[in-house]
PDB file of C-alpha atoms in Angstrom:
ATOM      1  CA  UNK A1132       0.000   0.000   0.000  1.00 84.00           C
ATOM      2  CA  UNK A1133       1.567   3.255  -1.156  1.00 87.00           C
ATOM      3  CA  UNK A1134       1.223   6.266   1.111  1.00 88.00           C
ATOM      4  CA  UNK A1135       3.041   8.877  -0.910  1.00 92.00           C
ATOM      5  CA  UNK A1136       6.485   9.998  -1.997  1.00 95.00           C
ATOM      6  CA  UNK A1137       8.834  10.505   0.925  1.00 96.00           C
ATOM      7  CA  UNK A1138      11.985  11.833  -0.667  1.00 97.00           C
ATOM      8  CA  UNK A1139      13.133  12.980  -4.095  1.00 97.00           C
ATOM      9  CA  UNK A1140      16.746  13.849  -4.767  1.00 97.00           C
ATOM     10  CA  UNK A1141      18.403  16.555  -6.839  1.00 97.00           C
ATOM     11  CA  UNK A1142      21.956  16.641  -8.070  1.00 98.00           C
ATOM     12  CA  UNK A1143      23.784  19.759  -7.005  1.00 98.00           C
ATOM     13  CA  UNK A1144      27.325  20.914  -7.700  1.00 97.00           C
ATOM     14  CA  UNK A1145      28.130  21.656  -4.069  1.00 97.00           C
ATOM     15  CA  UNK A1146      26.166  20.493  -1.053  1.00 98.00           C
ATOM     16  CA  UNK A1147      27.113  23.394   1.226  1.00 98.00           C
ATOM     17  CA  UNK A1148      26.111  25.908  -1.423  1.00 98.00           C
ATOM     18  CA  UNK A1149      22.847  24.065  -2.081  1.00 98.00           C
ATOM     19  CA  UNK A1150      22.083  23.803   1.606  1.00 98.00           C
ATOM     20  CA  UNK A1151      22.564  27.536   2.081  1.00 98.00           C
ATOM     21  CA  UNK A1152      20.324  28.212  -0.912  1.00 98.00           C
ATOM     22  CA  UNK A1153      17.439  25.955   0.053  1.00 98.00           C
ATOM     23  CA  UNK A1154      17.526  26.913   3.719  1.00 98.00           C
ATOM     24  CA  UNK A1155      18.342  30.623   3.642  1.00 97.00           C
ATOM     25  CA  UNK A1156      16.574  31.627   0.427  1.00 97.00           C
ATOM     26  CA  UNK A1157      13.723  29.142   0.097  1.00 97.00           C
ATOM     27  CA  UNK A1158      12.883  28.538   3.740  1.00 96.00           C
ATOM     28  CA  UNK A1159      13.609  24.810   3.935  1.00 98.00           C
ATOM     29  CA  UNK A1160      15.301  23.312   6.993  1.00 98.00           C
ATOM     30  CA  UNK A1161      17.767  20.470   7.333  1.00 98.00           C
ATOM     31  CA  UNK A1162      16.111  17.101   7.802  1.00 97.00           C
ATOM     32  CA  UNK A1163      19.097  14.736   7.621  1.00 97.00           C
ATOM     33  CA  UNK A1164      22.777  15.488   7.234  1.00 97.00           C
ATOM     34  CA  UNK A1165      24.875  12.367   7.664  1.00 97.00           C
ATOM     35  CA  UNK A1166      28.381  11.710   6.389  1.00 95.00           C
ATOM     36  CA  UNK A1167      30.178   8.507   5.724  1.00 91.00           C
ATOM     37  CA  UNK A1168      33.666   9.261   4.468  1.00 88.00           C
ATOM     38  CA  UNK A1169      33.225  11.344   1.294  1.00 84.00           C
ATOM     39  CA  UNK A1170      29.574  10.488   1.046  1.00 92.00           C
ATOM     40  CA  UNK A1171      27.034  12.856   2.496  1.00 95.00           C
ATOM     41  CA  UNK A1172      23.333  12.088   2.719  1.00 97.00           C
ATOM     42  CA  UNK A1173      21.707  15.495   2.891  1.00 98.00           C
ATOM     43  CA  UNK A1174      17.987  16.168   2.799  1.00 98.00           C
ATOM     44  CA  UNK A1175      15.955  19.284   3.491  1.00 98.00           C
ATOM     45  CA  UNK A1176      12.318  19.677   4.255  1.00 98.00           C
ATOM     46  CA  UNK A1177       9.848  22.502   4.061  1.00 97.00           C
ATOM     47  CA  UNK A1178       8.121  23.274   7.391  1.00 96.00           C
ATOM     48  CA  UNK A1179       4.740  23.286   5.623  1.00 94.00           C
ATOM     49  CA  UNK A1180       5.278  19.828   4.124  1.00 95.00           C
ATOM     50  CA  UNK A1181       6.771  17.594   6.808  1.00 94.00           C
ATOM     51  CA  UNK A1182       6.086  14.343   4.943  1.00 94.00           C
ATOM     52  CA  UNK A1183       8.384  15.224   2.055  1.00 97.00           C
ATOM     53  CA  UNK A1184      12.162  15.542   1.901  1.00 98.00           C
ATOM     54  CA  UNK A1185      14.217  17.032  -0.892  1.00 98.00           C
ATOM     55  CA  UNK A1186      17.596  15.335  -1.201  1.00 98.00           C
ATOM     56  CA  UNK A1187      20.636  17.366  -2.236  1.00 98.00           C
ATOM     57  CA  UNK A1188      23.323  15.075  -3.604  1.00 97.00           C
ATOM     58  CA  UNK A1189      26.561  15.558  -5.492  1.00 97.00           C
ATOM     59  CA  UNK A1190      27.443  13.194  -8.315  1.00 96.00           C
ATOM     60  CA  UNK A1191      30.655  11.300  -7.645  1.00 93.00           C
ATOM     61  CA  UNK A1192      32.266   8.391  -5.901  1.00 89.00           C
ATOM     62  CA  UNK A1193      31.404   6.086  -4.292  1.00 88.00           C
ATOM     63  CA  UNK A1194      28.056   6.133  -6.140  1.00 91.00           C
ATOM     64  CA  UNK A1195      29.353   7.153  -9.580  1.00 94.00           C
ATOM     65  CA  UNK A1196      32.556   6.627 -11.500  1.00 95.00           C
ATOM     66  CA  UNK A1197      34.282   9.839 -12.554  1.00 94.00           C
ATOM     67  CA  UNK A1198      32.986   9.802 -16.162  1.00 94.00           C
ATOM     68  CA  UNK A1199      29.393   9.319 -15.018  1.00 95.00           C
ATOM     69  CA  UNK A1200      29.799  12.004 -12.397  1.00 96.00           C
ATOM     70  CA  UNK A1201      31.143  14.431 -15.010  1.00 96.00           C
ATOM     71  CA  UNK A1202      28.177  13.680 -17.281  1.00 95.00           C
ATOM     72  CA  UNK A1203      25.744  14.308 -14.441  1.00 96.00           C
ATOM     73  CA  UNK A1204      27.468  17.548 -13.473  1.00 97.00           C
ATOM     74  CA  UNK A1205      27.236  18.710 -17.096  1.00 96.00           C
ATOM     75  CA  UNK A1206      23.543  17.822 -17.330  1.00 96.00           C
ATOM     76  CA  UNK A1207      22.727  19.757 -14.176  1.00 97.00           C
ATOM     77  CA  UNK A1208      24.811  22.776 -15.215  1.00 98.00           C
ATOM     78  CA  UNK A1209      23.046  22.857 -18.588  1.00 97.00           C
ATOM     79  CA  UNK A1210      19.664  22.955 -16.878  1.00 97.00           C
ATOM     80  CA  UNK A1211      18.662  19.672 -18.484  1.00 96.00           C
ATOM     81  CA  UNK A1212      17.222  18.045 -15.377  1.00 96.00           C
ATOM     82  CA  UNK A1213      13.418  17.641 -15.276  1.00 94.00           C
ATOM     83  CA  UNK A1214      11.118  20.463 -14.176  1.00 93.00           C
ATOM     84  CA  UNK A1215      10.611  21.127 -10.475  1.00 97.00           C
ATOM     85  CA  UNK A1216       7.550  22.931  -9.238  1.00 96.00           C
ATOM     86  CA  UNK A1217       7.138  24.806  -6.004  1.00 96.00           C
ATOM     87  CA  UNK A1218       3.671  25.654  -4.822  1.00 95.00           C
ATOM     88  CA  UNK A1219       3.256  29.121  -3.315  1.00 96.00           C
ATOM     89  CA  UNK A1220       0.312  31.043  -1.922  1.00 95.00           C
ATOM     90  CA  UNK A1221       1.444  34.397  -3.341  1.00 97.00           C
ATOM     91  CA  UNK A1222       3.795  34.188  -6.296  1.00 97.00           C
ATOM     92  CA  UNK A1223       4.502  37.898  -6.619  1.00 98.00           C
ATOM     93  CA  UNK A1224       5.299  38.316  -2.908  1.00 98.00           C
ATOM     94  CA  UNK A1225       7.552  35.246  -3.006  1.00 97.00           C
ATOM     95  CA  UNK A1226       9.263  36.622  -6.107  1.00 98.00           C
ATOM     96  CA  UNK A1227      10.016  39.968  -4.442  1.00 98.00           C
ATOM     97  CA  UNK A1228      11.295  38.344  -1.279  1.00 97.00           C
ATOM     98  CA  UNK A1229      13.474  35.786  -3.076  1.00 98.00           C
ATOM     99  CA  UNK A1230      14.809  38.285  -5.574  1.00 97.00           C
ATOM    100  CA  UNK A1231      15.888  40.537  -2.733  1.00 98.00           C
ATOM    101  CA  UNK A1232      17.815  37.548  -1.366  1.00 97.00           C
ATOM    102  CA  UNK A1233      19.647  37.180  -4.672  1.00 97.00           C
ATOM    103  CA  UNK A1234      17.783  34.237  -6.213  1.00 98.00           C
ATOM    104  CA  UNK A1235      18.463  33.985  -9.952  1.00 98.00           C
ATOM    105  CA  UNK A1236      15.083  34.331 -11.624  1.00 98.00           C
ATOM    106  CA  UNK A1237      14.607  33.122 -15.181  1.00 97.00           C
ATOM    107  CA  UNK A1238      11.068  34.407 -15.498  1.00 96.00           C
ATOM    108  CA  UNK A1239       9.181  37.147 -13.720  1.00 96.00           C
ATOM    109  CA  UNK A1240       5.719  36.340 -12.376  1.00 97.00           C
ATOM    110  CA  UNK A1241       3.227  35.892 -15.211  1.00 94.00           C
ATOM    111  CA  UNK A1242      -0.489  35.387 -14.876  1.00 94.00           C
ATOM    112  CA  UNK A1243      -1.841  32.569 -17.047  1.00 86.00           C
ATOM    113  CA  UNK A1244      -5.381  31.283 -16.875  1.00 83.00           C
ATOM    114  CA  UNK A1245      -5.765  32.495 -13.308  1.00 89.00           C
ATOM    115  CA  UNK A1246      -2.499  30.952 -12.079  1.00 94.00           C
ATOM    116  CA  UNK A1247       0.582  33.047 -11.465  1.00 97.00           C
ATOM    117  CA  UNK A1248       3.961  31.467 -12.167  1.00 96.00           C
ATOM    118  CA  UNK A1249       7.598  32.514 -12.057  1.00 97.00           C
ATOM    119  CA  UNK A1250      10.826  30.652 -12.777  1.00 98.00           C
ATOM    120  CA  UNK A1251      14.175  30.505 -11.006  1.00 98.00           C
ATOM    121  CA  UNK A1252      17.258  28.351 -10.790  1.00 98.00           C
ATOM    122  CA  UNK A1253      19.226  27.050  -7.886  1.00 98.00           C
ATOM    123  CA  UNK A1254      22.976  27.794  -7.953  1.00 98.00           C
ATOM    124  CA  UNK A1255      23.676  24.435  -9.641  1.00 98.00           C
ATOM    125  CA  UNK A1256      21.288  25.058 -12.545  1.00 98.00           C
ATOM    126  CA  UNK A1257      18.225  23.097 -11.457  1.00 98.00           C
ATOM    127  CA  UNK A1258      15.180  24.906 -12.829  1.00 98.00           C
ATOM    128  CA  UNK A1259      12.169  25.598 -10.681  1.00 98.00           C
ATOM    129  CA  UNK A1260       8.749  26.930 -11.493  1.00 97.00           C
ATOM    130  CA  UNK A1261       6.886  28.592  -8.685  1.00 97.00           C
ATOM    131  CA  UNK A1262       3.143  28.411  -9.123  1.00 97.00           C
ATOM    132  CA  UNK A1263       0.345  30.154  -7.289  1.00 97.00           C
ATOM    133  CA  UNK A1264      -2.722  28.136  -8.172  1.00 93.00           C
ATOM    134  CA  UNK A1265      -6.013  29.789  -8.927  1.00 86.00           C
ATOM    135  CA  UNK A1266      -8.188  29.904  -5.859  1.00 76.00           C
TER     136      UNK A1266
ATOM    137  CA  UNK B 520      23.233  -3.266 -30.609  1.00 35.00           C
ATOM    138  CA  UNK B 521      22.505  -0.974 -33.546  1.00 39.00           C
ATOM    139  CA  UNK B 522      23.550  -3.713 -35.966  1.00 40.00           C
ATOM    140  CA  UNK B 523      20.916  -6.003 -34.537  1.00 38.00           C
ATOM    141  CA  UNK B 524      18.202  -3.442 -34.885  1.00 41.00           C
ATOM    142  CA  UNK B 525      19.263  -1.784 -38.114  1.00 39.00           C
ATOM    143  CA  UNK B 526      16.996  -3.871 -40.362  1.00 41.00           C
ATOM    144  CA  UNK B 527      13.898  -2.468 -38.775  1.00 42.00           C
ATOM    145  CA  UNK B 528      14.996   1.139 -38.805  1.00 41.00           C
ATOM    146  CA  UNK B 529      14.285   3.590 -41.579  1.00 42.00           C
ATOM    147  CA  UNK B 530      17.343   4.731 -43.463  1.00 43.00           C
ATOM    148  CA  UNK B 531      17.159   8.257 -42.127  1.00 44.00           C
ATOM    149  CA  UNK B 532      17.465   6.925 -38.657  1.00 44.00           C
ATOM    150  CA  UNK B 533      20.752   5.232 -39.413  1.00 43.00           C
ATOM    151  CA  UNK B 534      22.160   8.379 -40.897  1.00 43.00           C
ATOM    152  CA  UNK B 535      21.123  10.185 -37.779  1.00 44.00           C
ATOM    153  CA  UNK B 536      22.950   7.723 -35.592  1.00 44.00           C
ATOM    154  CA  UNK B 537      26.111   8.139 -37.612  1.00 46.00           C
ATOM    155  CA  UNK B 538      25.854  11.925 -37.624  1.00 50.00           C
ATOM    156  CA  UNK B 539      25.225  12.188 -33.922  1.00 51.00           C
ATOM    157  CA  UNK B 540      28.182  10.088 -32.856  1.00 49.00           C
ATOM    158  CA  UNK B 541      30.126  12.693 -30.898  1.00 49.00           C
ATOM    159  CA  UNK B 542      33.662  13.516 -31.902  1.00 48.00           C
ATOM    160  CA  UNK B 543      35.951  13.197 -28.898  1.00 46.00           C
ATOM    161  CA  UNK B 544      36.656  16.923 -28.890  1.00 54.00           C
ATOM    162  CA  UNK B 545      32.993  17.851 -29.109  1.00 62.00           C
ATOM    163  CA  UNK B 546      31.669  15.579 -26.426  1.00 68.00           C
ATOM    164  CA  UNK B 547      29.406  17.873 -24.372  1.00 62.00           C
ATOM    165  CA  UNK B 548      30.223  15.889 -21.233  1.00 68.00           C
ATOM    166  CA  UNK B 549      33.794  17.103 -21.545  1.00 83.00           C
ATOM    167  CA  UNK B 550      32.761  20.734 -21.107  1.00 92.00           C
ATOM    168  CA  UNK B 551      33.527  22.407 -17.820  1.00 95.00           C
ATOM    169  CA  UNK B 552      30.312  22.415 -15.718  1.00 96.00           C
ATOM    170  CA  UNK B 553      31.185  25.884 -14.518  1.00 97.00           C
ATOM    171  CA  UNK B 554      31.229  27.133 -18.119  1.00 97.00           C
ATOM    172  CA  UNK B 555      28.003  25.252 -18.875  1.00 98.00           C
ATOM    173  CA  UNK B 556      26.308  26.970 -15.952  1.00 98.00           C
ATOM    174  CA  UNK B 557      27.273  30.361 -17.413  1.00 98.00           C
ATOM    175  CA  UNK B 558      26.143  29.317 -20.907  1.00 98.00           C
ATOM    176  CA  UNK B 559      22.827  28.305 -19.378  1.00 98.00           C
ATOM    177  CA  UNK B 560      22.511  31.812 -17.971  1.00 98.00           C
ATOM    178  CA  UNK B 561      22.788  33.249 -21.490  1.00 98.00           C
ATOM    179  CA  UNK B 562      20.211  30.736 -22.730  1.00 98.00           C
ATOM    180  CA  UNK B 563      17.901  31.742 -19.877  1.00 98.00           C
ATOM    181  CA  UNK B 564      18.291  35.379 -20.838  1.00 97.00           C
ATOM    182  CA  UNK B 565      17.207  34.589 -24.405  1.00 97.00           C
ATOM    183  CA  UNK B 566      14.272  32.630 -23.027  1.00 95.00           C
ATOM    184  CA  UNK B 567      13.188  35.540 -20.876  1.00 95.00           C
ATOM    185  CA  UNK B 568      13.424  38.136 -23.652  1.00 96.00           C
ATOM    186  CA  UNK B 569      13.394  36.342 -26.990  1.00 96.00           C
ATOM    187  CA  UNK B 570      11.951  39.411 -28.708  1.00 96.00           C
ATOM    188  CA  UNK B 571      15.146  41.333 -28.028  1.00 97.00           C
ATOM    189  CA  UNK B 572      18.229  41.304 -30.226  1.00 96.00           C
ATOM    190  CA  UNK B 573      20.832  38.872 -28.992  1.00 97.00           C
ATOM    191  CA  UNK B 574      24.033  39.359 -30.936  1.00 97.00           C
ATOM    192  CA  UNK B 575      26.744  36.924 -29.929  1.00 97.00           C
ATOM    193  CA  UNK B 576      28.806  39.557 -28.133  1.00 97.00           C
ATOM    194  CA  UNK B 577      25.849  40.352 -25.862  1.00 98.00           C
ATOM    195  CA  UNK B 578      25.352  36.676 -25.007  1.00 98.00           C
ATOM    196  CA  UNK B 579      29.083  36.184 -24.544  1.00 98.00           C
ATOM    197  CA  UNK B 580      29.084  38.962 -21.987  1.00 98.00           C
ATOM    198  CA  UNK B 581      26.395  37.183 -19.968  1.00 97.00           C
ATOM    199  CA  UNK B 582      28.527  34.038 -19.965  1.00 98.00           C
ATOM    200  CA  UNK B 583      31.809  35.851 -19.319  1.00 97.00           C
ATOM    201  CA  UNK B 584      33.567  34.386 -22.357  1.00 97.00           C
ATOM    202  CA  UNK B 585      34.796  35.707 -25.705  1.00 97.00           C
ATOM    203  CA  UNK B 586      32.318  35.850 -28.587  1.00 96.00           C
ATOM    204  CA  UNK B 587      34.119  33.147 -30.563  1.00 94.00           C
ATOM    205  CA  UNK B 588      34.353  30.867 -27.558  1.00 96.00           C
ATOM    206  CA  UNK B 589      30.694  31.499 -26.752  1.00 97.00           C
ATOM    207  CA  UNK B 590      29.326  30.524 -30.162  1.00 95.00           C
ATOM    208  CA  UNK B 591      31.361  27.325 -30.249  1.00 96.00           C
ATOM    209  CA  UNK B 592      30.662  26.317 -26.653  1.00 97.00           C
ATOM    210  CA  UNK B 593      26.950  27.071 -26.859  1.00 97.00           C
ATOM    211  CA  UNK B 594      26.478  24.858 -29.891  1.00 96.00           C
ATOM    212  CA  UNK B 595      28.499  22.108 -28.263  1.00 96.00           C
ATOM    213  CA  UNK B 596      26.438  22.350 -25.079  1.00 96.00           C
ATOM    214  CA  UNK B 597      22.943  22.749 -26.482  1.00 96.00           C
ATOM    215  CA  UNK B 598      23.215  21.225 -29.956  1.00 95.00           C
ATOM    216  CA  UNK B 599      22.190  24.322 -31.912  1.00 95.00           C
ATOM    217  CA  UNK B 600      23.879  27.641 -32.593  1.00 96.00           C
ATOM    218  CA  UNK B 601      22.639  30.452 -30.328  1.00 97.00           C
ATOM    219  CA  UNK B 602      20.834  32.383 -33.084  1.00 95.00           C
ATOM    220  CA  UNK B 603      18.927  29.270 -34.116  1.00 95.00           C
ATOM    221  CA  UNK B 604      17.973  28.572 -30.526  1.00 96.00           C
ATOM    222  CA  UNK B 605      16.601  32.108 -30.330  1.00 97.00           C
ATOM    223  CA  UNK B 606      14.601  31.459 -33.484  1.00 95.00           C
ATOM    224  CA  UNK B 607      12.944  28.395 -31.929  1.00 95.00           C
ATOM    225  CA  UNK B 608      11.971  30.481 -28.916  1.00 95.00           C
ATOM    226  CA  UNK B 609      10.480  33.202 -31.090  1.00 96.00           C
ATOM    227  CA  UNK B 610       8.474  30.712 -33.099  1.00 96.00           C
ATOM    228  CA  UNK B 611       7.323  29.043 -29.890  1.00 94.00           C
ATOM    229  CA  UNK B 612       6.188  32.348 -28.463  1.00 94.00           C
ATOM    230  CA  UNK B 613       4.501  33.435 -31.686  1.00 96.00           C
ATOM    231  CA  UNK B 614       2.691  30.092 -31.784  1.00 94.00           C
ATOM    232  CA  UNK B 615       1.397  30.631 -28.252  1.00 91.00           C
ATOM    233  CA  UNK B 616       0.236  34.158 -29.057  1.00 93.00           C
ATOM    234  CA  UNK B 617      -1.476  33.029 -32.260  1.00 94.00           C
ATOM    235  CA  UNK B 618      -3.231  30.290 -30.381  1.00 90.00           C
ATOM    236  CA  UNK B 619      -4.110  32.042 -27.146  1.00 86.00           C
ATOM    237  CA  UNK B 620      -4.780  35.647 -28.137  1.00 90.00           C
ATOM    238  CA  UNK B 621      -6.734  37.574 -30.724  1.00 91.00           C
ATOM    239  CA  UNK B 622      -3.875  39.932 -31.459  1.00 95.00           C
ATOM    240  CA  UNK B 623      -3.358  40.684 -35.149  1.00 96.00           C
ATOM    241  CA  UNK B 624      -0.578  38.679 -36.811  1.00 96.00           C
ATOM    242  CA  UNK B 625       1.391  41.824 -37.661  1.00 96.00           C
ATOM    243  CA  UNK B 626       1.404  42.793 -34.014  1.00 97.00           C
ATOM    244  CA  UNK B 627       2.539  39.305 -32.997  1.00 97.00           C
ATOM    245  CA  UNK B 628       5.365  39.447 -35.541  1.00 97.00           C
ATOM    246  CA  UNK B 629       6.752  42.637 -34.033  1.00 96.00           C
ATOM    247  CA  UNK B 630       6.089  41.539 -30.448  1.00 96.00           C
ATOM    248  CA  UNK B 631       8.141  38.380 -30.942  1.00 96.00           C
ATOM    249  CA  UNK B 632      11.158  40.139 -32.403  1.00 96.00           C
ATOM    250  CA  UNK B 633      10.786  40.173 -36.182  1.00 94.00           C
ATOM    251  CA  UNK B 634      11.466  43.296 -38.151  1.00 92.00           C
ATOM    252  CA  UNK B 635       8.793  42.712 -40.768  1.00 93.00           C
ATOM    253  CA  UNK B 636       5.645  40.716 -41.272  1.00 95.00           C
ATOM    254  CA  UNK B 637       7.120  39.200 -44.430  1.00 95.00           C
ATOM    255  CA  UNK B 638      10.178  37.795 -42.676  1.00 95.00           C
ATOM    256  CA  UNK B 639       8.026  36.474 -39.875  1.00 96.00           C
ATOM    257  CA  UNK B 640       5.558  34.743 -42.191  1.00 96.00           C
ATOM    258  CA  UNK B 641       8.277  33.210 -44.331  1.00 96.00           C
ATOM    259  CA  UNK B 642      10.343  31.980 -41.398  1.00 95.00           C
ATOM    260  CA  UNK B 643       7.299  30.674 -39.559  1.00 96.00           C
ATOM    261  CA  UNK B 644       6.249  28.679 -42.613  1.00 95.00           C
ATOM    262  CA  UNK B 645       9.754  27.378 -43.209  1.00 93.00           C
ATOM    263  CA  UNK B 646      10.070  26.168 -39.639  1.00 92.00           C
ATOM    264  CA  UNK B 647       6.600  24.850 -38.885  1.00 93.00           C
ATOM    265  CA  UNK B 648       5.346  23.970 -42.346  1.00 94.00           C
ATOM    266  CA  UNK B 649       2.282  26.191 -42.166  1.00 94.00           C
ATOM    267  CA  UNK B 650       1.504  29.879 -42.259  1.00 96.00           C
ATOM    268  CA  UNK B 651       0.753  31.793 -39.059  1.00 96.00           C
ATOM    269  CA  UNK B 652      -2.904  32.177 -40.020  1.00 95.00           C
ATOM    270  CA  UNK B 653      -3.292  28.478 -40.880  1.00 95.00           C
ATOM    271  CA  UNK B 654      -1.663  27.536 -37.592  1.00 93.00           C
ATOM    272  CA  UNK B 655      -3.990  29.848 -35.709  1.00 92.00           C
ATOM    273  CA  UNK B 656      -7.063  28.345 -37.347  1.00 90.00           C
ATOM    274  CA  UNK B 657      -5.911  24.787 -36.660  1.00 88.00           C
ATOM    275  CA  UNK B 658      -4.917  25.413 -33.047  1.00 84.00           C
ATOM    276  CA  UNK B 659      -8.304  26.891 -32.310  1.00 81.00           C
ATOM    277  CA  UNK B 660     -10.060  23.932 -33.816  1.00 75.00           C
ATOM    278  CA  UNK B 661      -8.134  21.487 -31.643  1.00 73.00           C
ATOM    279  CA  UNK B 662      -9.300  20.704 -28.144  1.00 55.00           C
ATOM    280  CA  UNK B 663      -6.977  21.753 -25.345  1.00 59.00           C
ATOM    281  CA  UNK B 664      -5.609  18.417 -24.215  1.00 60.00           C
ATOM    282  CA  UNK B 665      -2.771  19.927 -22.252  1.00 61.00           C
ATOM    283  CA  UNK B 666      -4.878  21.742 -19.685  1.00 62.00           C
ATOM    284  CA  UNK B 667      -3.362  19.921 -16.727  1.00 63.00           C
ATOM    285  CA  UNK B 668       0.257  20.652 -17.595  1.00 68.00           C
ATOM    286  CA  UNK B 669       1.693  23.949 -16.285  1.00 69.00           C
ATOM    287  CA  UNK B 670       1.411  26.524 -19.079  1.00 69.00           C
ATOM    288  CA  UNK B 671       5.104  27.358 -19.001  1.00 70.00           C
ATOM    289  CA  UNK B 672       5.993  23.737 -19.662  1.00 71.00           C
ATOM    290  CA  UNK B 673       3.382  23.291 -22.386  1.00 69.00           C
ATOM    291  CA  UNK B 674       4.984  26.203 -24.121  1.00 71.00           C
ATOM    292  CA  UNK B 675       8.419  24.562 -24.044  1.00 74.00           C
ATOM    293  CA  UNK B 676       6.962  21.279 -25.235  1.00 71.00           C
ATOM    294  CA  UNK B 677       5.704  22.996 -28.356  1.00 72.00           C
ATOM    295  CA  UNK B 678       9.047  24.522 -29.250  1.00 79.00           C
ATOM    296  CA  UNK B 679      10.070  23.574 -32.785  1.00 78.00           C
ATOM    297  CA  UNK B 680      13.064  21.260 -33.043  1.00 77.00           C
ATOM    298  CA  UNK B 681      15.336  23.134 -35.409  1.00 77.00           C
ATOM    299  CA  UNK B 682      18.064  20.592 -36.013  1.00 74.00           C
ATOM    300  CA  UNK B 683      18.755  21.988 -39.459  1.00 77.00           C
ATOM    301  CA  UNK B 684      19.283  25.602 -40.452  1.00 80.00           C
ATOM    302  CA  UNK B 685      16.252  27.386 -41.822  1.00 78.00           C
ATOM    303  CA  UNK B 686      18.160  28.082 -45.041  1.00 79.00           C
ATOM    304  CA  UNK B 687      18.781  24.345 -45.366  1.00 77.00           C
ATOM    305  CA  UNK B 688      15.104  23.573 -44.862  1.00 75.00           C
ATOM    306  CA  UNK B 689      14.297  26.136 -47.547  1.00 77.00           C
ATOM    307  CA  UNK B 690      16.813  24.624 -49.919  1.00 76.00           C
ATOM    308  CA  UNK B 691      15.384  21.151 -49.420  1.00 76.00           C
ATOM    309  CA  UNK B 692      11.840  22.355 -49.943  1.00 74.00           C
ATOM    310  CA  UNK B 693      12.941  24.033 -53.180  1.00 74.00           C
ATOM    311  CA  UNK B 694      14.728  20.872 -54.316  1.00 73.00           C
ATOM    312  CA  UNK B 695      11.776  18.728 -53.513  1.00 66.00           C
ATOM    313  CA  UNK B 696      14.107  16.603 -51.413  1.00 58.00           C
ATOM    314  CA  UNK B 697      13.032  15.822 -47.951  1.00 53.00           C
ATOM    315  CA  UNK B 698      16.117  15.228 -45.905  1.00 48.00           C
ATOM    316  CA  UNK B 699      15.534  13.621 -42.549  1.00 46.00           C
ATOM    317  CA  UNK B 700      12.321  14.928 -41.042  1.00 46.00           C
ATOM    318  CA  UNK B 701      13.138  16.874 -37.929  1.00 44.00           C
ATOM    319  CA  UNK B 702      10.836  14.837 -35.750  1.00 42.00           C
ATOM    320  CA  UNK B 703      12.532  11.585 -36.612  1.00 41.00           C
ATOM    321  CA  UNK B 704      15.927  12.943 -35.781  1.00 41.00           C
ATOM    322  CA  UNK B 705      14.766  13.766 -32.318  1.00 39.00           C
ATOM    323  CA  UNK B 706      13.665  10.223 -31.555  1.00 35.00           C
TER     324      UNK B 706
END
């Protein structure tokens, strides 16, 4: 019996940088931060969604060989990872707040069919849409 | 593996496989991720303002590289030269405006970055295979099956795949030769 998705991971170029971004700019908090040698299992969680964790992982050994890791780093840096969507209650307010914090926006808030959406990237290149759903 | 499957593949497909085999020097995975991240920033800027002029030196400045290095690296990273990428974005945006608004076609042409209606109409037809007005009529006739997908992503999904230069497409149309259809190349 499936009860929902618990954790989804992203590849990031640097875990400290990603952690600072997701915590300080997006309002997530650390859920798990465990190291084992070079490996670091790092997940963050949004206070409003305690059942879900976002994993922030770097490609590389021991999970990947160097060639695979390089390919993954290139894919992330080119913004070729799949779309990520953040749900917000007020897209324009979130945009102003995040922009003031230095978040790199790729699209200003646009109203489409009653929804308002904006786009931004994390420092690694992962692309997010931020959507305020029609009420 | 390709040898086993080659019998069942159309000829164009095989050509595609041969053409797409990366040369060692051009392997995108060999590009510095830090450079790729800066190239992505230039691509994002084109996405955000595709109606603006984006000469290579302007894009190169966004990526903090020389113009020559930019053009070469961008094509290596994203598979198309920067000006052709911009063209796909303009066509994509024009398509959305034709479909979703009642704005006159002339206005859409200027709003999406073309300098004349004639150039817009010709390029649009060369890329998509139909005129702006025909596309508008067809899109309105079709039911909106993509209603549950975020609008921003629908828009990207409808971007034309310009794997050949527009001039090349024109030449082939004039010759009556077909070349490899763009859609097959992508598969």
